[in-house]
Coordinates of C-alpha atoms in Angstrom, one line a residue:
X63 CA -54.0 -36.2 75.7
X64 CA -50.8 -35.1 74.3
X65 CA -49.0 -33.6 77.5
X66 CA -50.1 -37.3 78.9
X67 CA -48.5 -39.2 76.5
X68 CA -45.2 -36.8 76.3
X69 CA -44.9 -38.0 79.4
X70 CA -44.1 -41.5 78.6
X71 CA -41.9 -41.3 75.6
X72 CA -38.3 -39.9 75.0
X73 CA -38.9 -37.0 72.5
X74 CA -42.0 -34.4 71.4
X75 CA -41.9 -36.5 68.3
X76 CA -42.2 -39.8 69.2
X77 CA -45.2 -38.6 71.8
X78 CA -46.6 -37.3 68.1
X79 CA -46.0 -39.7 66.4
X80 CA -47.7 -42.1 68.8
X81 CA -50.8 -39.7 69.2
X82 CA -51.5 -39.5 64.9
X83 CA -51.3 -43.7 65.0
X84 CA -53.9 -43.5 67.6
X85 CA -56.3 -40.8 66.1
X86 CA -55.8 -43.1 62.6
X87 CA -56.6 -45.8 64.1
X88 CA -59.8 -44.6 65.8
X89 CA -60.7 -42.4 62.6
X90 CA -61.1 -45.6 60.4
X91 CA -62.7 -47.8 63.1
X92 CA -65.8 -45.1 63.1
X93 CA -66.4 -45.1 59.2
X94 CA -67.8 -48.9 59.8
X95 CA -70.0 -46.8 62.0
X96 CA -71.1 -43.7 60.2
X97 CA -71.9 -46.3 57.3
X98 CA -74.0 -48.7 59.3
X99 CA -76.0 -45.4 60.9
X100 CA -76.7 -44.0 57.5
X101 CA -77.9 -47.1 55.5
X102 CA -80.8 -46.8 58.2
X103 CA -82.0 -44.1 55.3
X104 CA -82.7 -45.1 51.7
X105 CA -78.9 -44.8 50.9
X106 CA -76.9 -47.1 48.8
X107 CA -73.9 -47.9 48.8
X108 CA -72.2 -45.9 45.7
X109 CA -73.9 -42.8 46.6
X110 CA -73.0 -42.8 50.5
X111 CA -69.1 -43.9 49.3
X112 CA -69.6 -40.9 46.4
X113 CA -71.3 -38.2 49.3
X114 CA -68.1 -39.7 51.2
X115 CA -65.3 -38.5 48.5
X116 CA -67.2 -35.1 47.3
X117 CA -67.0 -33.6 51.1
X118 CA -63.7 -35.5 51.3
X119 CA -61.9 -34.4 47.7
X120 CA -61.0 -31.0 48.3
X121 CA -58.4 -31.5 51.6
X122 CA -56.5 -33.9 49.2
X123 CA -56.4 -31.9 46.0
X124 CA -55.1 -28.8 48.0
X125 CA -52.7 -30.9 50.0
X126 CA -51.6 -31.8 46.6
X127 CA -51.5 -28.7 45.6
X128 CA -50.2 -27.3 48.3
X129 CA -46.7 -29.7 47.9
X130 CA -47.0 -30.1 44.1
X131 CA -44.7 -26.7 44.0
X132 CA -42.2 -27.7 46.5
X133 CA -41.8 -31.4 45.6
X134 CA -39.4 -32.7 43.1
X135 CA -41.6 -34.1 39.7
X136 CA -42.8 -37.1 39.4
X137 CA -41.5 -39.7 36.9
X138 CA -44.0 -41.4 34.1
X139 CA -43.9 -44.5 36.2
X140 CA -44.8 -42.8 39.7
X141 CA -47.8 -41.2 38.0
X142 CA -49.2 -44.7 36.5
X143 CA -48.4 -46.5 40.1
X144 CA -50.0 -43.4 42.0
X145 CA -53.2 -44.5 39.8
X146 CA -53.4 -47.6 39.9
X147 CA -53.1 -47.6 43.2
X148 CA -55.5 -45.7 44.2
X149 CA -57.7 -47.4 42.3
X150 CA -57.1 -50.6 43.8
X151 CA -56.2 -49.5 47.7
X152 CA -58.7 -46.9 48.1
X153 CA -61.5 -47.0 45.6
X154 CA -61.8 -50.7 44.7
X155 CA -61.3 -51.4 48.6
X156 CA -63.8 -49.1 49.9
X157 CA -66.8 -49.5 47.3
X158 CA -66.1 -53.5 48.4
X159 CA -66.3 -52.3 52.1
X160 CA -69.3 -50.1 51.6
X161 CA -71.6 -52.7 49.8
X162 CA -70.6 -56.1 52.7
X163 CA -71.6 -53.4 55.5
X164 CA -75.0 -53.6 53.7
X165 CA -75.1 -57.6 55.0
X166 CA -72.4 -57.6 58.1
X167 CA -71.9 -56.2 61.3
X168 CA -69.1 -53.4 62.2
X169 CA -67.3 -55.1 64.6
X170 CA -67.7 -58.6 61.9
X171 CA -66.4 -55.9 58.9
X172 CA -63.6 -54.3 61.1
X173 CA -61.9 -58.6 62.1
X174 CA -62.0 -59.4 58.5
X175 CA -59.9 -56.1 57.1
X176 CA -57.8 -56.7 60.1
X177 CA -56.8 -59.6 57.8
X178 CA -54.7 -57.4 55.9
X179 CA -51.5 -58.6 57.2
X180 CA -52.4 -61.8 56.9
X181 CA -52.8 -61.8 53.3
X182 CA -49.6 -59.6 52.2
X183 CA -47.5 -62.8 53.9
X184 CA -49.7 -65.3 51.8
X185 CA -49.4 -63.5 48.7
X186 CA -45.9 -62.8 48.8
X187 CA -45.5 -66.6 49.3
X188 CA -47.2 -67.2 46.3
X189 CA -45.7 -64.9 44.3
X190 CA -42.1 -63.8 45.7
X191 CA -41.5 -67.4 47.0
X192 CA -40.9 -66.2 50.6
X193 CA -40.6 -68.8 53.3
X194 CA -43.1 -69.3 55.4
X195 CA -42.1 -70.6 59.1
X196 CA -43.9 -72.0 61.9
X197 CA -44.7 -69.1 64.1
X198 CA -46.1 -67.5 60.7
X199 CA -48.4 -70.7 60.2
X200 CA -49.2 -70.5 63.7
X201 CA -50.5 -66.9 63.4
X202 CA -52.2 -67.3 60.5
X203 CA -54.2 -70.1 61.9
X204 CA -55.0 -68.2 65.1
X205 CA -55.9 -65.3 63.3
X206 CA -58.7 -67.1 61.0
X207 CA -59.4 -69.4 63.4
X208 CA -60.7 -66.0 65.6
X209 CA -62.4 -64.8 62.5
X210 CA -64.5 -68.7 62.4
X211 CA -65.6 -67.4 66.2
X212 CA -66.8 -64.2 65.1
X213 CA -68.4 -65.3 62.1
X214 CA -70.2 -67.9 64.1
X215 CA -71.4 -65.2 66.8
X216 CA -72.9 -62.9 64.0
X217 CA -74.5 -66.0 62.6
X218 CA -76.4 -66.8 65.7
X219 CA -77.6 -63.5 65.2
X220 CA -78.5 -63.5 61.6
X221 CA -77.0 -65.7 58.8
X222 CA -79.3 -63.1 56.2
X223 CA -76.4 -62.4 53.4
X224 CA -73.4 -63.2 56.3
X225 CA -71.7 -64.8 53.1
X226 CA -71.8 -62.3 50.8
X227 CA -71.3 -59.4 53.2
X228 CA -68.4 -61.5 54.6
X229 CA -67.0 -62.7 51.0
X230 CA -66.8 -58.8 49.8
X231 CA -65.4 -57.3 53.2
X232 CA -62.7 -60.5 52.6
X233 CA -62.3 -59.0 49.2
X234 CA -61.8 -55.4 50.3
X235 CA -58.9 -56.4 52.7
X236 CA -57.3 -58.2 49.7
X237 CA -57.4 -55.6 47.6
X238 CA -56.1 -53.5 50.4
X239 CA -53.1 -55.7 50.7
X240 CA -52.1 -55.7 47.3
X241 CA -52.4 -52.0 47.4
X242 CA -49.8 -52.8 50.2
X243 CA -47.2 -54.9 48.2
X244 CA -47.6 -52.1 45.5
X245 CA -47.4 -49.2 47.2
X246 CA -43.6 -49.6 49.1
X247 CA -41.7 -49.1 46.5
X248 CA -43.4 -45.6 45.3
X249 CA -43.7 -44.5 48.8
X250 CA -40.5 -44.1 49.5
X251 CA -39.8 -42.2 45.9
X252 CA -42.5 -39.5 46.1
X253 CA -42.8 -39.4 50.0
X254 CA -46.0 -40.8 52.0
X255 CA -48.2 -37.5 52.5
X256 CA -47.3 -36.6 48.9
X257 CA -48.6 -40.1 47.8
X258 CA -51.8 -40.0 50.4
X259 CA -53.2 -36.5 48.7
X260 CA -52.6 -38.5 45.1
X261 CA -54.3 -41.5 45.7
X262 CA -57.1 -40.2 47.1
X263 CA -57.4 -37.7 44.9
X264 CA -57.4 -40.9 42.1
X265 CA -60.3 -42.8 44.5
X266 CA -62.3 -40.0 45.0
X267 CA -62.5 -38.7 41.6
X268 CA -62.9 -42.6 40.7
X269 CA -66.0 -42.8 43.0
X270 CA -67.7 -39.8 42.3
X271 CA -67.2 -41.1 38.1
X272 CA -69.0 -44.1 39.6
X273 CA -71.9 -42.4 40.6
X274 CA -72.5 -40.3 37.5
X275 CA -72.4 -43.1 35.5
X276 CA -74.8 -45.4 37.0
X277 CA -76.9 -42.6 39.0
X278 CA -79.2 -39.7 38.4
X279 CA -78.2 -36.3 39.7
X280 CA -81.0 -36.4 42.1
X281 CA -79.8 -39.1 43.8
X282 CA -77.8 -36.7 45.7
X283 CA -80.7 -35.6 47.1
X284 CA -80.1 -37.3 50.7
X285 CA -81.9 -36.2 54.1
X286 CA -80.2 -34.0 56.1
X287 CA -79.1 -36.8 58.9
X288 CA -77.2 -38.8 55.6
X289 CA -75.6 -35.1 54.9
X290 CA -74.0 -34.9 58.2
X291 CA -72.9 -38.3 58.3
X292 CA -71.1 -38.3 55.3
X293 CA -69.4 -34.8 56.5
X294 CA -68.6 -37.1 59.3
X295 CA -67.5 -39.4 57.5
X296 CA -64.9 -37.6 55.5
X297 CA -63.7 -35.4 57.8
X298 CA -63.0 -37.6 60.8
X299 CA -62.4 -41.1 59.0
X300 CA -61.0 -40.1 55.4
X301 CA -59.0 -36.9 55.6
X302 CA -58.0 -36.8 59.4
X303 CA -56.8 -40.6 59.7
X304 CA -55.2 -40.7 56.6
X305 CA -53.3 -37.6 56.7
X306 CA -52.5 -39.0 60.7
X307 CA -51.6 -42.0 59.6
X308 CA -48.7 -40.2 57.6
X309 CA -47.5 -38.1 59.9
X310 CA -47.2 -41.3 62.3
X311 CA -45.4 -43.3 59.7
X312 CA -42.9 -39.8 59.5
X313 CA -42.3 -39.8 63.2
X314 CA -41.9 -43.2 64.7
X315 CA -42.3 -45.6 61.6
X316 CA -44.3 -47.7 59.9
X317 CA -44.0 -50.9 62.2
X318 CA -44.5 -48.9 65.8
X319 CA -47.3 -47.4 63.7
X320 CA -48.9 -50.4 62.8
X321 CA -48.8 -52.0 65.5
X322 CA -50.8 -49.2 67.5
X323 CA -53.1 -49.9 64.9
X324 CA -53.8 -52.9 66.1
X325 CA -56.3 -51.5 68.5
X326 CA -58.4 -50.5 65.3
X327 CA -60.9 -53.6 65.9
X328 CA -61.2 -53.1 69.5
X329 CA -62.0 -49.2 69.0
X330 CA -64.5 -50.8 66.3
X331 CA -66.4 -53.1 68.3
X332 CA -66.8 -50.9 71.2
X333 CA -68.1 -48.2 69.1
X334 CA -70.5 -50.7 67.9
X335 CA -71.7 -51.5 71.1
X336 CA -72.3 -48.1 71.8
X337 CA -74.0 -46.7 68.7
X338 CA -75.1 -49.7 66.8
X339 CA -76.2 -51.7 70.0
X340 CA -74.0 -54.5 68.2
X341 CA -73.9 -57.6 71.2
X342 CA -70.7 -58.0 72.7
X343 CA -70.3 -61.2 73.8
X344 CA -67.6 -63.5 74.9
X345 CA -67.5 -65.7 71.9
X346 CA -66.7 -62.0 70.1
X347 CA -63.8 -60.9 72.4
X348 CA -62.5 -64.8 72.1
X349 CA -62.2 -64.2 68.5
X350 CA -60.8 -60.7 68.3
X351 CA -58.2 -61.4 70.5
X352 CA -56.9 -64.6 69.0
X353 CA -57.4 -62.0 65.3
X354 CA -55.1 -59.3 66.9
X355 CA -52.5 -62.2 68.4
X356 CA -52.7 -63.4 65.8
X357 CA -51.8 -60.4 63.1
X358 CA -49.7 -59.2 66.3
X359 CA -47.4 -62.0 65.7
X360 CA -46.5 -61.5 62.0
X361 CA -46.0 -57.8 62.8
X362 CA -43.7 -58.3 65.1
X363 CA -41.4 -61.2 63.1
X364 CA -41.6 -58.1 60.5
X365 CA -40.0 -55.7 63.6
X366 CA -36.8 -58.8 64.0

């Protein structure tokens, strides 16, 4: 794939660049799909998400500690925004993600985070005052007006905890996008694969503290199938996308980078189709492209 897309762009780095924002965005498209394939075993959601961080915790505390001797220390402040954020963007986000894919399709799960965007714009308006034009109102209504079309496709289907599976899914993106609005200003301190390995490090340990505290040890005790999901899991939609999604961000920026990640839902629902035998229907593809015009919109007035 990479002497393909070299091809096409103006520098080994850029064809990079391009190829991590893809393999990110494909990466945390399939975790809707390793969790849907292993709650078809007696798994809940804390210990799947805990299985998830144990297999996944060691790549980030070496990459920590692997930098930690060549990076310049971190202030008081960088260390409490590092944890909090991590809390919030990675642990709070994901155990909110984990327990709507009990109720919710993938492809339902992967349109409502897409809302991310969405919600950094609103809550900036409410709390930084920024204007809000037109063309922003006009994406935003697009982009929930294509989430009402998938909603209402799923709920043909079933409407068995659409709500609640929907309302913490919702809750997960906005806790995503808070993470977001946080996260900026300590980024560009500490550097972005020196902040990935610390927050992660924070949600991992965070989850796995979950589980002892409200499970018994033999919990753990999965079938194999749950084992090799969860390997899955961390490897190829934790450690892999996120530590892509940082070296995309390095080479061609975060805006380029974002924008390929637009085809995150797509990837989603076609995965779906394929291992979940998720319908695709036109009323779905209606909605998730008026979702990605939509968020497509206000990432490109960010680009101007």
């Amino acid at each position: 794939m990479y002497p393909l897309l070299a091809r096409f762009f103006s520098s080994h780095q850029q064809a990079l660049g391009v190829l991590f924002a893809l393999l990110a965005a494909i990466g945390f498209s399939a975790k809707a799909i390793f969790i849907k394939l292993a709650y078809v075993e007696s798994v809940d959601a804390v210990t799947l998400l805990a299985l998830r961080m144990v297999f996944s915790v060691p790549f980030f505390v070496f990459a920590m500690l692997h930098g930690r001797a060549q990076a310049t220390p971190m202030a008081r402040h960088d260390w409490l925004a590092v944890l909090l954020l991590g809390l919030v963007g990675y642990y709070l986000a994901s155990f909110l993600d984990f327990l709507g894919l009990q109720y919710i399709s993938a492809g339902l799960e992967r349109m409502i985070l897409f809302l991310y965007p969405t919600m950094v714009v609103l809550i900036s308006a409410l709390v930084f005052r920024a204007a809000i034009g037109r063309r922003v109102w006009f994406a935003l209504l697009l982009s929930y007006a294509g989430i009402g079309l998938v909603f209402v496709h799923d709920f043909h289907i079933t409407s068995d905890g659409l709500f609640m599976g929907s309302s913490l899914v919702f809750a997960s993106a906005l806790a995503y996008a808070i993470y977001l609005i946080g996260a900026g200003h300590t980024i560009a301190r500490i550097g972005s694969m020196r902040f990935t390995a610390y927050a992660m490090t924070v949600a991992c340990l965070a989850c796995i503290a979950q589980f002892l505290l409200t499970h018994p040890l033999d919990d753990l005790q999965q079938s194999t199938r749950v084992y090799g999901l969860s390997i899955g899991m961390a490897l190829f939609s934790t450690v892999m996308p996120a530590f892509a999604l940082s070296a995309a961000m390095r080479r061609i920026g975060s805006m380029q980078t974002s924008m390929i990640g637009a085809l995150g839902p797509v990837a989603t629902i076609y995965l779906a189709y394929v291992f979940l035998a998720e319908q695709l229907s036109l009323t779905q593809l209606a909605g998730s492209g008026l979702v990605l015009i939509g968020v497509m919109m206000i990432s490109m007035r960010k680009m101007e």
